[in-house]
mmCIF file of C-alpha atoms and ligand atoms in Angstrom:
data_model
loop_
_atom_site.group_PDB
_atom_site.id
_atom_site.type_symbol
_atom_site.label_atom_id
_atom_site.label_comp_id
_atom_site.label_asym_id
_atom_site.label_seq_id
_atom_site.Cartn_x
_atom_site.Cartn_y
_atom_site.Cartn_z
ATOM 1 C CA UNK A 1363 -0.010 0.043 0.002
ATOM 2 C CA UNK A 1364 1.272 3.489 -0.704
ATOM 3 C CA UNK A 1365 0.135 6.570 1.195
ATOM 4 C CA UNK A 1366 -1.791 7.971 -1.730
ATOM 5 C CA UNK A 1367 -3.982 4.893 -1.741
ATOM 6 C CA UNK A 1368 -4.771 5.123 1.976
ATOM 7 C CA UNK A 1369 -5.283 8.838 1.806
ATOM 8 C CA UNK A 1370 -7.996 8.689 -0.817
ATOM 9 C CA UNK A 1371 -10.039 6.731 1.684
ATOM 10 C CA UNK A 1372 -11.925 8.048 4.692
ATOM 11 C CA UNK A 1373 -10.027 8.056 8.051
ATOM 12 C CA UNK A 1374 -12.440 5.408 9.357
ATOM 13 C CA UNK A 1375 -11.970 3.100 6.367
ATOM 14 C CA UNK A 1376 -10.998 -0.372 7.638
ATOM 15 C CA UNK A 1377 -7.931 -1.825 5.854
ATOM 16 C CA UNK A 1378 -8.463 -5.630 5.759
ATOM 17 C CA UNK A 1379 -5.016 -6.141 4.098
ATOM 18 C CA UNK A 1380 -2.352 -3.575 3.150
ATOM 19 C CA UNK A 1381 -0.609 -5.379 0.309
ATOM 20 C CA UNK A 1382 -2.549 -6.104 -1.756
ATOM 21 C CA UNK A 1383 -4.706 -3.186 -0.625
ATOM 22 C CA UNK A 1384 -8.231 -4.444 0.509
ATOM 23 C CA UNK A 1385 -10.690 -2.702 2.782
ATOM 24 C CA UNK A 1386 -14.143 -1.368 3.427
ATOM 25 C CA UNK A 1387 -15.996 1.205 5.428
ATOM 26 C CA UNK A 1388 -17.491 0.396 8.896
ATOM 27 C CA UNK A 1389 -20.905 -1.339 8.454
ATOM 28 C CA UNK A 1390 -22.869 1.687 9.779
ATOM 29 C CA UNK A 1391 -21.474 3.895 6.984
ATOM 30 C CA UNK A 1392 -23.027 1.656 4.235
ATOM 31 C CA UNK A 1393 -26.578 2.752 4.973
ATOM 32 C CA UNK A 1394 -25.733 6.446 5.272
ATOM 33 C CA UNK A 1395 -25.631 7.067 1.536
ATOM 34 C CA UNK A 1396 -27.479 5.422 -1.337
ATOM 35 C CA UNK A 1397 -24.640 6.334 -3.603
ATOM 36 C CA UNK A 1398 -21.453 5.447 -1.810
ATOM 37 C CA UNK A 1399 -18.955 8.290 -1.708
ATOM 38 C CA UNK A 1400 -15.679 7.408 -3.349
ATOM 39 C CA UNK A 1401 -13.727 7.660 -0.112
ATOM 40 C CA UNK A 1402 -15.773 4.910 1.495
ATOM 41 C CA UNK A 1403 -16.202 2.662 -1.515
ATOM 42 C CA UNK A 1404 -14.752 -0.738 -0.734
ATOM 43 C CA UNK A 1405 -11.486 -1.764 -2.432
ATOM 44 C CA UNK A 1406 -10.542 -5.306 -3.563
ATOM 45 C CA UNK A 1407 -7.167 -6.059 -5.165
ATOM 46 C CA UNK A 1408 -5.217 -9.186 -5.907
ATOM 47 C CA UNK A 1409 -1.911 -7.628 -6.830
ATOM 48 C CA UNK A 1410 -0.297 -4.301 -7.529
ATOM 49 C CA UNK A 1411 -2.060 -0.989 -8.049
ATOM 50 C CA UNK A 1412 -0.629 0.195 -11.392
ATOM 51 C CA UNK A 1413 0.081 3.883 -12.019
ATOM 52 C CA UNK A 1414 -0.835 3.872 -15.712
ATOM 53 C CA UNK A 1415 0.685 6.399 -18.083
ATOM 54 C CA UNK A 1416 -2.265 7.833 -20.030
ATOM 55 C CA UNK A 1417 -0.039 8.744 -23.073
ATOM 56 C CA UNK A 1418 1.058 5.125 -23.667
ATOM 57 C CA UNK A 1419 -2.159 3.391 -22.495
ATOM 58 C CA UNK A 1420 -3.911 1.365 -25.177
ATOM 59 C CA UNK A 1421 -6.966 -0.826 -25.216
ATOM 60 C CA UNK A 1422 -6.808 -3.666 -27.668
ATOM 61 C CA UNK A 1423 -9.704 -5.732 -28.886
ATOM 62 C CA UNK A 1424 -8.902 -9.016 -30.585
ATOM 63 C CA UNK A 1425 -9.888 -12.646 -31.079
ATOM 64 C CA UNK A 1426 -13.104 -13.386 -33.008
ATOM 65 C CA UNK A 1427 -13.408 -9.910 -34.551
ATOM 66 C CA UNK A 1428 -13.203 -8.795 -38.241
ATOM 67 C CA UNK A 1429 -11.156 -5.743 -37.325
ATOM 68 C CA UNK A 1430 -8.814 -5.851 -34.324
ATOM 69 C CA UNK A 1431 -8.717 -2.528 -32.540
ATOM 70 C CA UNK A 1432 -5.900 -0.776 -30.706
ATOM 71 C CA UNK A 1433 -6.934 2.661 -29.368
ATOM 72 C CA UNK A 1434 -5.444 5.254 -27.048
ATOM 73 C CA UNK A 1435 -7.530 6.634 -24.222
ATOM 74 C CA UNK A 1436 -8.376 9.896 -26.003
ATOM 75 C CA UNK A 1437 -9.270 7.974 -29.233
ATOM 76 C CA UNK A 1438 -11.587 5.813 -27.187
ATOM 77 C CA UNK A 1439 -13.533 8.643 -25.524
ATOM 78 C CA UNK A 1440 -13.477 10.715 -28.641
ATOM 79 C CA UNK A 1441 -14.944 7.956 -30.805
ATOM 80 C CA UNK A 1442 -17.694 6.475 -28.636
ATOM 81 C CA UNK A 1443 -20.535 8.328 -26.888
ATOM 82 C CA UNK A 1444 -20.522 8.739 -23.083
ATOM 83 C CA UNK A 1445 -23.081 6.823 -21.079
ATOM 84 C CA UNK A 1446 -23.819 6.301 -17.455
ATOM 85 C CA UNK A 1447 -24.996 3.372 -15.294
ATOM 86 C CA UNK A 1448 -25.696 3.050 -11.602
ATOM 87 C CA UNK A 1449 -24.617 -0.229 -10.218
ATOM 88 C CA UNK A 1450 -23.726 -1.810 -6.941
ATOM 89 C CA UNK A 1451 -20.512 -3.815 -6.919
ATOM 90 C CA UNK A 1452 -20.385 -6.719 -4.564
ATOM 91 C CA UNK A 1453 -17.342 -8.971 -4.124
ATOM 92 C CA UNK A 1454 -18.156 -12.691 -4.272
ATOM 93 C CA UNK A 1455 -16.280 -12.922 -0.966
ATOM 94 C CA UNK A 1456 -18.711 -10.595 0.795
ATOM 95 C CA UNK A 1457 -19.964 -12.120 4.086
ATOM 96 C CA UNK A 1458 -17.181 -14.846 4.006
ATOM 97 C CA UNK A 1459 -16.585 -14.214 7.741
ATOM 98 C CA UNK A 1460 -19.953 -15.920 8.522
ATOM 99 C CA UNK A 1461 -18.995 -18.960 6.437
ATOM 100 C CA UNK A 1462 -15.642 -19.088 8.374
ATOM 101 C CA UNK A 1463 -17.589 -19.740 11.579
ATOM 102 C CA UNK A 1464 -19.117 -22.863 10.010
ATOM 103 C CA UNK A 1465 -15.700 -24.320 9.029
ATOM 104 C CA UNK A 1466 -12.252 -22.796 8.409
ATOM 105 C CA UNK A 1467 -11.594 -21.138 5.032
ATOM 106 C CA UNK A 1468 -7.746 -20.595 5.024
ATOM 107 C CA UNK A 1469 -5.979 -18.012 2.857
ATOM 108 C CA UNK A 1470 -8.974 -15.950 2.063
ATOM 109 C CA UNK A 1471 -9.983 -12.479 3.327
ATOM 110 C CA UNK A 1472 -12.467 -12.520 6.224
ATOM 111 C CA UNK A 1473 -14.914 -10.044 4.758
ATOM 112 C CA UNK A 1474 -17.921 -9.059 6.867
ATOM 113 C CA UNK A 1475 -20.818 -7.530 5.009
ATOM 114 C CA UNK A 1476 -18.875 -4.532 3.827
ATOM 115 C CA UNK A 1477 -17.412 -5.764 0.471
ATOM 116 C CA UNK A 1478 -20.169 -3.964 -1.376
ATOM 117 C CA UNK A 1479 -20.749 -0.326 -2.466
ATOM 118 C CA UNK A 1480 -22.954 1.558 -4.987
ATOM 119 C CA UNK A 1481 -21.772 4.134 -7.557
ATOM 120 C CA UNK A 1482 -22.738 5.867 -10.705
ATOM 121 C CA UNK A 1483 -20.216 4.911 -13.363
ATOM 122 C CA UNK A 1484 -19.690 6.776 -16.608
ATOM 123 C CA UNK A 1485 -17.793 5.581 -19.694
ATOM 124 C CA UNK A 1486 -18.474 4.051 -23.105
ATOM 125 C CA UNK A 1487 -20.572 1.098 -23.871
ATOM 126 C CA UNK A 1488 -18.616 -2.132 -24.413
ATOM 127 C CA UNK A 1489 -21.081 -3.018 -27.123
ATOM 128 C CA UNK A 1490 -20.112 0.016 -29.152
ATOM 129 C CA UNK A 1491 -16.514 -0.978 -29.052
ATOM 130 C CA UNK A 1492 -17.181 -4.598 -29.896
ATOM 131 C CA UNK A 1493 -19.419 -3.644 -32.807
ATOM 132 C CA UNK A 1494 -16.751 -1.240 -34.174
ATOM 133 C CA UNK A 1495 -14.395 -4.228 -34.079
ATOM 134 C CA UNK A 1496 -16.801 -6.325 -36.059
ATOM 135 C CA UNK A 1497 -17.456 -8.871 -33.345
ATOM 136 C CA UNK A 1498 -18.348 -12.369 -34.592
ATOM 137 C CA UNK A 1499 -21.741 -13.118 -32.997
ATOM 138 C CA UNK A 1500 -20.937 -16.840 -33.079
ATOM 139 C CA UNK A 1501 -18.363 -16.203 -30.346
ATOM 140 C CA UNK A 1502 -19.466 -16.969 -26.751
ATOM 141 C CA UNK A 1503 -17.225 -15.143 -24.272
ATOM 142 C CA UNK A 1504 -15.602 -11.788 -23.792
ATOM 143 C CA UNK A 1505 -12.341 -11.985 -21.787
ATOM 144 C CA UNK A 1506 -10.718 -8.981 -20.083
ATOM 145 C CA UNK A 1507 -7.143 -8.570 -18.847
ATOM 146 C CA UNK A 1508 -5.883 -5.834 -16.530
ATOM 147 C CA UNK A 1509 -2.506 -4.069 -16.230
ATOM 148 C CA UNK A 1510 -1.921 -5.106 -12.625
ATOM 149 C CA UNK A 1511 0.594 -7.815 -11.635
ATOM 150 C CA UNK A 1512 -0.710 -10.713 -9.662
ATOM 151 C CA UNK A 1513 1.306 -13.623 -8.484
ATOM 152 C CA UNK A 1514 -0.237 -17.090 -8.368
ATOM 153 C CA UNK A 1515 1.157 -20.592 -8.869
ATOM 154 C CA UNK A 1516 4.703 -19.212 -9.449
ATOM 155 C CA UNK A 1517 3.630 -16.894 -12.202
ATOM 156 C CA UNK A 1518 3.060 -13.139 -12.614
ATOM 157 C CA UNK A 1519 0.185 -11.960 -14.759
ATOM 158 C CA UNK A 1520 -2.631 -9.420 -15.022
ATOM 159 C CA UNK A 1521 -5.930 -10.127 -13.290
ATOM 160 C CA UNK A 1522 -8.535 -11.297 -15.752
ATOM 161 C CA UNK A 1523 -11.908 -12.898 -16.299
ATOM 162 C CA UNK A 1524 -14.710 -13.168 -18.755
ATOM 163 C CA UNK A 1525 -18.479 -12.680 -19.204
ATOM 164 C CA UNK A 1526 -20.748 -14.212 -21.774
ATOM 165 C CA UNK A 1527 -20.711 -12.302 -25.117
ATOM 166 C CA UNK A 1528 -24.472 -11.736 -24.744
ATOM 167 C CA UNK A 1529 -23.899 -9.840 -21.522
ATOM 168 C CA UNK A 1530 -21.049 -7.872 -23.079
ATOM 169 C CA UNK A 1531 -23.431 -6.715 -25.817
ATOM 170 C CA UNK A 1532 -26.049 -5.446 -23.431
ATOM 171 C CA UNK A 1533 -26.093 -1.570 -23.037
ATOM 172 C CA UNK A 1534 -25.508 -1.645 -19.253
ATOM 173 C CA UNK A 1535 -22.068 -3.274 -19.604
ATOM 174 C CA UNK A 1536 -19.544 -0.444 -19.904
ATOM 175 C CA UNK A 1537 -15.904 0.484 -19.969
ATOM 176 C CA UNK A 1538 -15.948 3.106 -17.243
ATOM 177 C CA UNK A 1539 -13.522 6.028 -16.811
ATOM 178 C CA UNK A 1540 -15.535 7.930 -14.130
ATOM 179 C CA UNK A 1541 -16.847 6.930 -10.715
ATOM 180 C CA UNK A 1542 -19.451 9.304 -9.271
ATOM 181 C CA UNK A 1543 -18.423 12.067 -11.649
ATOM 182 C CA UNK A 1544 -14.721 11.861 -10.938
ATOM 183 C CA UNK A 1545 -12.010 10.227 -13.059
ATOM 184 C CA UNK A 1546 -11.174 6.712 -11.678
ATOM 185 C CA UNK A 1547 -8.464 6.765 -9.021
ATOM 186 C CA UNK A 1548 -5.523 4.468 -9.543
ATOM 187 C CA UNK A 1549 -7.003 2.228 -6.814
ATOM 188 C CA UNK A 1550 -10.259 1.793 -8.711
ATOM 189 C CA UNK A 1551 -8.883 1.206 -12.151
ATOM 190 C CA UNK A 1552 -7.564 4.402 -13.787
ATOM 191 C CA UNK A 1553 -7.859 5.010 -16.634
ATOM 192 C CA UNK A 1554 -10.397 2.388 -17.669
ATOM 193 C CA UNK A 1555 -12.280 -0.508 -16.009
ATOM 194 C CA UNK A 1556 -15.023 -2.841 -17.015
ATOM 195 C CA UNK A 1557 -18.339 -2.465 -15.167
ATOM 196 C CA UNK A 1558 -20.616 -5.526 -15.432
ATOM 197 C CA UNK A 1559 -23.907 -4.652 -13.605
ATOM 198 C CA UNK A 1560 -25.460 -7.645 -11.882
ATOM 199 C CA UNK A 1561 -22.329 -9.743 -11.844
ATOM 200 C CA UNK A 1562 -19.790 -10.404 -9.057
ATOM 201 C CA UNK A 1563 -17.238 -7.639 -8.684
ATOM 202 C CA UNK A 1564 -14.436 -9.903 -10.019
ATOM 203 C CA UNK A 1565 -15.771 -9.571 -13.578
ATOM 204 C CA UNK A 1566 -15.446 -5.728 -13.413
ATOM 205 C CA UNK A 1567 -11.753 -5.842 -14.365
ATOM 206 C CA UNK A 1568 -9.768 -2.770 -13.461
ATOM 207 C CA UNK A 1569 -7.029 -1.206 -15.568
ATOM 208 C CA UNK A 1570 -8.446 -3.137 -18.499
ATOM 209 C CA UNK A 1571 -6.081 -3.134 -21.460
ATOM 210 C CA UNK A 1572 -7.102 -6.208 -23.552
ATOM 211 C CA UNK A 1573 -10.482 -7.610 -24.604
ATOM 212 C CA UNK A 1574 -10.493 -10.917 -26.405
ATOM 213 C CA UNK A 1575 -13.573 -12.422 -28.071
ATOM 214 C CA UNK A 1576 -13.482 -16.154 -27.880
ATOM 215 C CA UNK A 1577 -15.425 -19.430 -27.756
ATOM 216 C CA UNK A 1578 -14.342 -20.420 -24.210
ATOM 217 C CA UNK A 1579 -14.283 -18.519 -20.924
ATOM 218 C CA UNK A 1580 -11.070 -16.751 -19.975
ATOM 219 C CA UNK A 1581 -8.148 -19.012 -19.146
ATOM 220 C CA UNK A 1582 -7.046 -16.563 -16.407
ATOM 221 C CA UNK A 1583 -6.554 -17.953 -12.942
ATOM 222 C CA UNK A 1584 -9.435 -15.847 -11.633
ATOM 223 C CA UNK A 1585 -11.835 -17.440 -14.014
ATOM 224 C CA UNK A 1586 -10.530 -20.960 -13.889
ATOM 225 C CA UNK A 1587 -9.507 -21.406 -10.267
ATOM 226 C CA UNK A 1588 -10.725 -18.550 -8.134
ATOM 227 C CA UNK A 1589 -14.320 -17.378 -8.078
ATOM 228 C CA UNK A 1590 -15.731 -20.861 -8.614
ATOM 229 C CA UNK A 1591 -18.391 -22.395 -6.499
ATOM 230 C CA UNK A 1592 -18.158 -26.003 -5.133
ATOM 231 C CA UNK A 1593 -20.508 -28.077 -2.998
ATOM 232 C CA UNK A 1594 -19.781 -28.258 0.787
ATOM 233 C CA UNK A 1595 -18.096 -31.651 0.548
ATOM 234 C CA UNK A 1596 -15.403 -30.411 -1.796
ATOM 235 C CA UNK A 1597 -12.176 -29.096 -0.295
ATOM 236 C CA UNK A 1598 -8.555 -28.346 -1.293
ATOM 237 C CA UNK A 1599 -7.650 -32.038 -1.198
ATOM 238 C CA UNK A 1600 -10.341 -33.397 -3.506
ATOM 239 C CA UNK A 1601 -11.178 -30.423 -5.705
ATOM 240 C CA UNK A 1602 -11.444 -30.905 -9.473
ATOM 241 C CA UNK A 1603 -11.172 -27.237 -10.601
ATOM 242 C CA UNK A 1604 -12.965 -27.881 -13.903
ATOM 243 C CA UNK A 1605 -16.074 -29.062 -11.984
ATOM 244 C CA UNK A 1606 -16.717 -25.743 -10.208
ATOM 245 C CA UNK A 1607 -19.361 -23.321 -11.229
ATOM 246 C CA UNK A 1608 -17.838 -20.098 -12.586
ATOM 247 C CA UNK A 1609 -19.534 -17.298 -10.591
ATOM 248 C CA UNK A 1610 -21.216 -14.700 -12.720
ATOM 249 C CA UNK A 1611 -24.564 -13.218 -11.760
ATOM 250 C CA UNK A 1612 -25.274 -12.103 -8.212
ATOM 251 C CA UNK A 1613 -27.858 -13.735 -6.107
ATOM 252 C CA UNK A 1614 -30.436 -12.081 -3.855
ATOM 253 C CA UNK A 1615 -28.853 -10.859 -0.626
ATOM 254 C CA UNK A 1616 -29.760 -8.714 2.361
ATOM 255 C CA UNK A 1617 -27.538 -7.549 5.208
ATOM 256 C CA UNK A 1618 -28.115 -5.792 8.545
ATOM 257 C CA UNK A 1619 -25.679 -2.860 8.843
ATOM 258 C CA UNK A 1620 -27.084 -1.387 12.015
ATOM 259 C CA UNK A 1621 -26.759 -2.692 14.695
ATOM 260 C CA UNK A 1622 -23.358 -4.271 14.076
ATOM 261 C CA UNK A 1623 -22.739 -7.831 15.266
ATOM 262 C CA UNK A 1624 -22.383 -8.091 19.049
ATOM 263 C CA UNK A 1625 -23.589 -4.572 19.668
ATOM 264 C CA UNK A 1626 -25.729 -3.578 22.574
ATOM 265 C CA UNK A 1627 -29.301 -2.675 21.879
ATOM 266 C CA UNK A 1628 -31.898 -1.045 24.258
ATOM 267 C CA UNK A 1629 -35.262 -2.641 25.273
ATOM 268 C CA UNK A 1630 -38.319 -1.566 23.286
ATOM 269 C CA UNK A 1631 -38.907 -0.398 19.674
ATOM 270 C CA UNK A 1632 -35.646 -0.356 17.771
ATOM 271 C CA UNK A 1633 -34.755 0.683 14.273
ATOM 272 C CA UNK A 1634 -32.646 -1.810 12.256
ATOM 273 C CA UNK A 1635 -30.986 -0.735 8.987
ATOM 274 C CA UNK A 1636 -29.363 -2.508 6.118
ATOM 275 C CA UNK A 1637 -29.046 -3.089 2.384
ATOM 276 C CA UNK A 1638 -30.561 -5.540 -0.002
ATOM 277 C CA UNK A 1639 -29.281 -6.420 -3.509
ATOM 278 C CA UNK A 1640 -31.332 -8.202 -6.146
ATOM 279 C CA UNK A 1641 -30.034 -10.810 -8.686
ATOM 280 C CA UNK A 1642 -29.904 -8.212 -11.477
ATOM 281 C CA UNK A 1643 -33.070 -9.388 -13.158
ATOM 282 C CA UNK A 1644 -35.604 -8.850 -10.365
ATOM 283 C CA UNK A 1645 -35.968 -5.989 -7.928
ATOM 284 C CA UNK A 1646 -35.995 -6.623 -4.251
ATOM 285 C CA UNK A 1647 -39.647 -6.556 -3.227
ATOM 286 C CA UNK A 1648 -39.608 -7.107 0.472
ATOM 287 C CA UNK A 1649 -37.223 -7.198 3.373
ATOM 288 C CA UNK A 1650 -38.255 -8.700 6.712
ATOM 289 C CA UNK A 1651 -36.591 -8.509 10.054
ATOM 290 C CA UNK A 1652 -37.021 -10.669 13.051
ATOM 291 C CA UNK A 1653 -35.972 -10.058 16.684
ATOM 292 C CA UNK A 1654 -37.363 -13.330 18.043
ATOM 293 C CA UNK A 1655 -35.374 -15.950 16.104
ATOM 294 C CA UNK A 1656 -37.698 -16.010 13.135
ATOM 295 C CA UNK A 1657 -41.018 -16.472 14.966
ATOM 296 C CA UNK A 1658 -42.386 -13.131 13.842
ATOM 297 C CA UNK A 1659 -41.187 -10.749 11.158
ATOM 298 C CA UNK A 1660 -41.556 -6.991 10.653
ATOM 299 C CA UNK A 1661 -41.574 -5.637 7.136
ATOM 300 C CA UNK A 1662 -38.954 -3.033 6.373
ATOM 301 C CA UNK A 1663 -39.509 0.160 4.434
ATOM 302 C CA UNK A 1664 -37.104 1.228 1.686
ATOM 303 C CA UNK A 1665 -35.206 4.413 2.263
ATOM 304 C CA UNK A 1666 -35.115 5.320 -1.442
ATOM 305 C CA UNK A 1667 -37.588 5.140 -4.254
ATOM 306 C CA UNK A 1668 -35.064 3.965 -6.714
ATOM 307 C CA UNK A 1669 -35.817 1.073 -9.053
ATOM 308 C CA UNK A 1670 -32.435 0.592 -10.700
ATOM 309 C CA UNK A 1671 -32.158 -3.155 -11.347
ATOM 310 C CA UNK A 1672 -28.467 -3.282 -10.380
ATOM 311 C CA UNK A 1673 -28.478 -0.935 -7.450
ATOM 312 C CA UNK A 1674 -28.932 -2.002 -3.874
ATOM 313 C CA UNK A 1675 -31.952 -0.913 -1.822
ATOM 314 C CA UNK A 1676 -31.408 0.546 1.686
ATOM 315 C CA UNK A 1677 -33.989 -0.292 4.185
ATOM 316 C CA UNK A 1678 -35.142 0.305 7.766
ATOM 317 C CA UNK A 1679 -37.352 -1.845 10.026
ATOM 318 C CA UNK A 1680 -38.811 -1.352 13.453
ATOM 319 C CA UNK A 1681 -38.501 -4.353 15.708
ATOM 320 C CA UNK A 1682 -39.403 -4.926 19.439
ATOM 321 C CA UNK A 1683 -36.319 -5.717 21.530
ATOM 322 C CA UNK A 1684 -37.367 -7.839 24.537
ATOM 323 C CA UNK A 1685 -35.246 -9.314 27.396
ATOM 324 C CA UNK A 1686 -35.297 -12.544 25.415
ATOM 325 C CA UNK A 1687 -33.777 -11.051 22.208
ATOM 326 C CA UNK A 1688 -30.431 -12.470 21.316
ATOM 327 C CA UNK A 1689 -30.288 -12.077 17.540
ATOM 328 C CA UNK A 1690 -31.679 -9.952 14.798
ATOM 329 C CA UNK A 1691 -32.336 -11.629 11.449
ATOM 330 C CA UNK A 1692 -33.010 -10.152 8.023
ATOM 331 C CA UNK A 1693 -34.188 -11.839 4.834
ATOM 332 C CA UNK A 1694 -35.365 -10.547 1.463
ATOM 333 C CA UNK A 1695 -37.732 -11.640 -1.327
ATOM 334 C CA UNK A 1696 -37.648 -10.362 -4.914
ATOM 335 C CA UNK A 1697 -40.423 -9.594 -7.395
ATOM 336 C CA UNK A 1698 -40.261 -13.182 -8.751
ATOM 337 C CA UNK A 1699 -40.832 -14.619 -5.225
ATOM 338 C CA UNK A 1700 -37.237 -15.813 -4.950
ATOM 339 C CA UNK A 1701 -35.980 -15.862 -1.380
ATOM 340 C CA UNK A 1702 -32.637 -16.516 0.296
ATOM 341 C CA UNK A 1703 -31.291 -19.806 1.792
ATOM 342 C CA UNK A 1704 -31.873 -19.937 5.564
ATOM 343 C CA UNK A 1705 -28.549 -21.297 6.821
ATOM 344 C CA UNK A 1706 -24.909 -20.788 6.019
ATOM 345 C CA UNK A 1707 -24.321 -24.501 6.562
ATOM 346 C CA UNK A 1708 -26.162 -25.489 3.376
ATOM 347 C CA UNK A 1709 -24.220 -23.056 1.148
ATOM 348 C CA UNK A 1710 -20.748 -23.344 2.772
ATOM 349 C CA UNK A 1711 -18.002 -23.723 0.174
ATOM 350 C CA UNK A 1712 -14.314 -24.009 0.694
ATOM 351 C CA UNK A 1713 -13.437 -20.780 -1.077
ATOM 352 C CA UNK A 1714 -16.100 -18.878 0.874
ATOM 353 C CA UNK A 1715 -17.980 -17.321 -1.988
ATOM 354 C CA UNK A 1716 -21.569 -16.098 -2.573
ATOM 355 C CA UNK A 1717 -22.904 -16.228 0.967
ATOM 356 C CA UNK A 1718 -26.467 -15.015 0.712
ATOM 357 C CA UNK A 1719 -28.008 -16.889 3.680
ATOM 358 C CA UNK A 1720 -30.389 -15.041 5.968
ATOM 359 C CA UNK A 1721 -28.207 -12.467 7.787
ATOM 360 C CA UNK A 1722 -28.098 -12.745 11.551
ATOM 361 C CA UNK A 1723 -26.412 -10.434 14.072
ATOM 362 C CA UNK A 1724 -25.999 -11.220 17.714
ATOM 363 C CA UNK A 1725 -27.041 -8.479 20.079
ATOM 364 C CA UNK A 1726 -26.864 -7.875 23.854
ATOM 365 C CA UNK A 1727 -29.854 -6.239 25.416
ATOM 366 C CA UNK A 1728 -28.754 -3.275 27.474
HETATM 367 N N1 MTE B 2873 -7.345 -5.789 -12.620
HETATM 368 C C1 MTE B 2873 -8.095 -6.133 -11.536
HETATM 369 N N2 MTE B 2873 -9.383 -5.918 -11.586
HETATM 370 C C2 MTE B 2873 -10.154 -6.307 -10.490
HETATM 371 C C3 MTE B 2873 -9.591 -6.856 -9.344
HETATM 372 C C4 MTE B 2873 -8.131 -7.043 -9.308
HETATM 373 O O1 MTE B 2873 -7.583 -7.512 -8.309
HETATM 374 N N3 MTE B 2873 -7.461 -6.626 -10.402
HETATM 375 N N4 MTE B 2873 -10.383 -7.238 -8.312
HETATM 376 C C5 MTE B 2873 -11.757 -7.597 -8.736
HETATM 377 C C6 MTE B 2873 -12.671 -7.895 -7.610
HETATM 378 S S1 MTE B 2873 -12.576 -9.391 -6.938
HETATM 379 C C7 MTE B 2873 -13.634 -6.923 -7.163
HETATM 380 S S2 MTE B 2873 -14.735 -7.430 -5.999
HETATM 381 C C8 MTE B 2873 -13.692 -5.663 -7.761
HETATM 382 C C9 MTE B 2873 -13.527 -4.609 -6.686
HETATM 383 O O2 MTE B 2873 -13.535 -3.324 -7.261
HETATM 384 P P1 MTE B 2873 -13.135 -2.038 -6.393
HETATM 385 O O3 MTE B 2873 -11.783 -2.321 -5.847
HETATM 386 O O4 MTE B 2873 -13.213 -0.896 -7.330
HETATM 387 O O5 MTE B 2873 -14.137 -1.941 -5.251
HETATM 388 O O6 MTE B 2873 -12.644 -5.382 -8.725
HETATM 389 C C10 MTE B 2873 -12.401 -6.487 -9.572
HETATM 390 N N5 MTE B 2873 -11.464 -6.082 -10.635
HETATM 391 MO MO1 MO B 2874 -14.182 -9.769 -5.521
#
């Protein structure tokens, strides 16, 4: 971590690891702003934070295209129209800490519920660039590679991953150069990053410099090894990497941000706050909160009117805290009637991804 990186974040920002630089705001910050300020937006890195020279930067598009492209940054923003999308980014490792209490998950970051933030991103549509390159519609995947340097399995390479070509051609998938109206900082991908609304954060590749159109998903470590989902009985000793599910779309999730886990709460009516994120196809329709271990539920109200498919909803619910209250639980339902799994046990996986079980915080009545 260099000082510039730490200084662009809020003094209360919690650094989970310094090198690579990873961190998030305290939970209570998350529900204060619908659009997360840049200085409290979570950060997730696997390697270096490059300091890209804008004058030599190029984006190349190759593979199954009629006309491979290599453009400078100014050529890119001069040639394609500017567009904007609001999307929440959530790391697939969000809420891993709860899975770690079911069984150990070594060598992974112990994220609480803070590896998620919401921003308005501006840039150019990926589809415009792919169409300009004469993309072959028979291709299946769009692979991205970043300019950072990551070390895994004795090799050094740029972080990468892929999304289906169909998703790459949808208007919401962009190559962003602004985050909440400001140029991207080095930490968040300057000068250019992919933004894939509705997908795990890992597919929104930062410092993107190469796009390859191909039949198969990316061969990058972070597509083939990391960010894969396995059943609970699979572990490092019996894993067959090719059998894992490559994570892509988010699943419905809801998290209590206030009170924090193990916080004291007073007897009587109490206001619980949190966020809920849909699967990118259906809006979150209802959030329910229980202070009596799921016997009764109060319905939360949403703090914003917004109906952006890819943005979180912030919510608040009144519950009754009694001398018997030991936990507060939240769960969400979307417009298709989808709900969340009840227990972390059933979805535990040895890499600790995609925890969207009912969220439970322990409280002490004061
Ligand atoms: N080049 C590159 N892109 C990357 C990463 C990375 O380490 N290198 N991390 C990914 C992961 S796992 C997540 S969750 C998001 C986090 O984006 P942020 O740091 O802007 O919050 O970036 C993604 N893009
Ligand atoms: Mo992530």
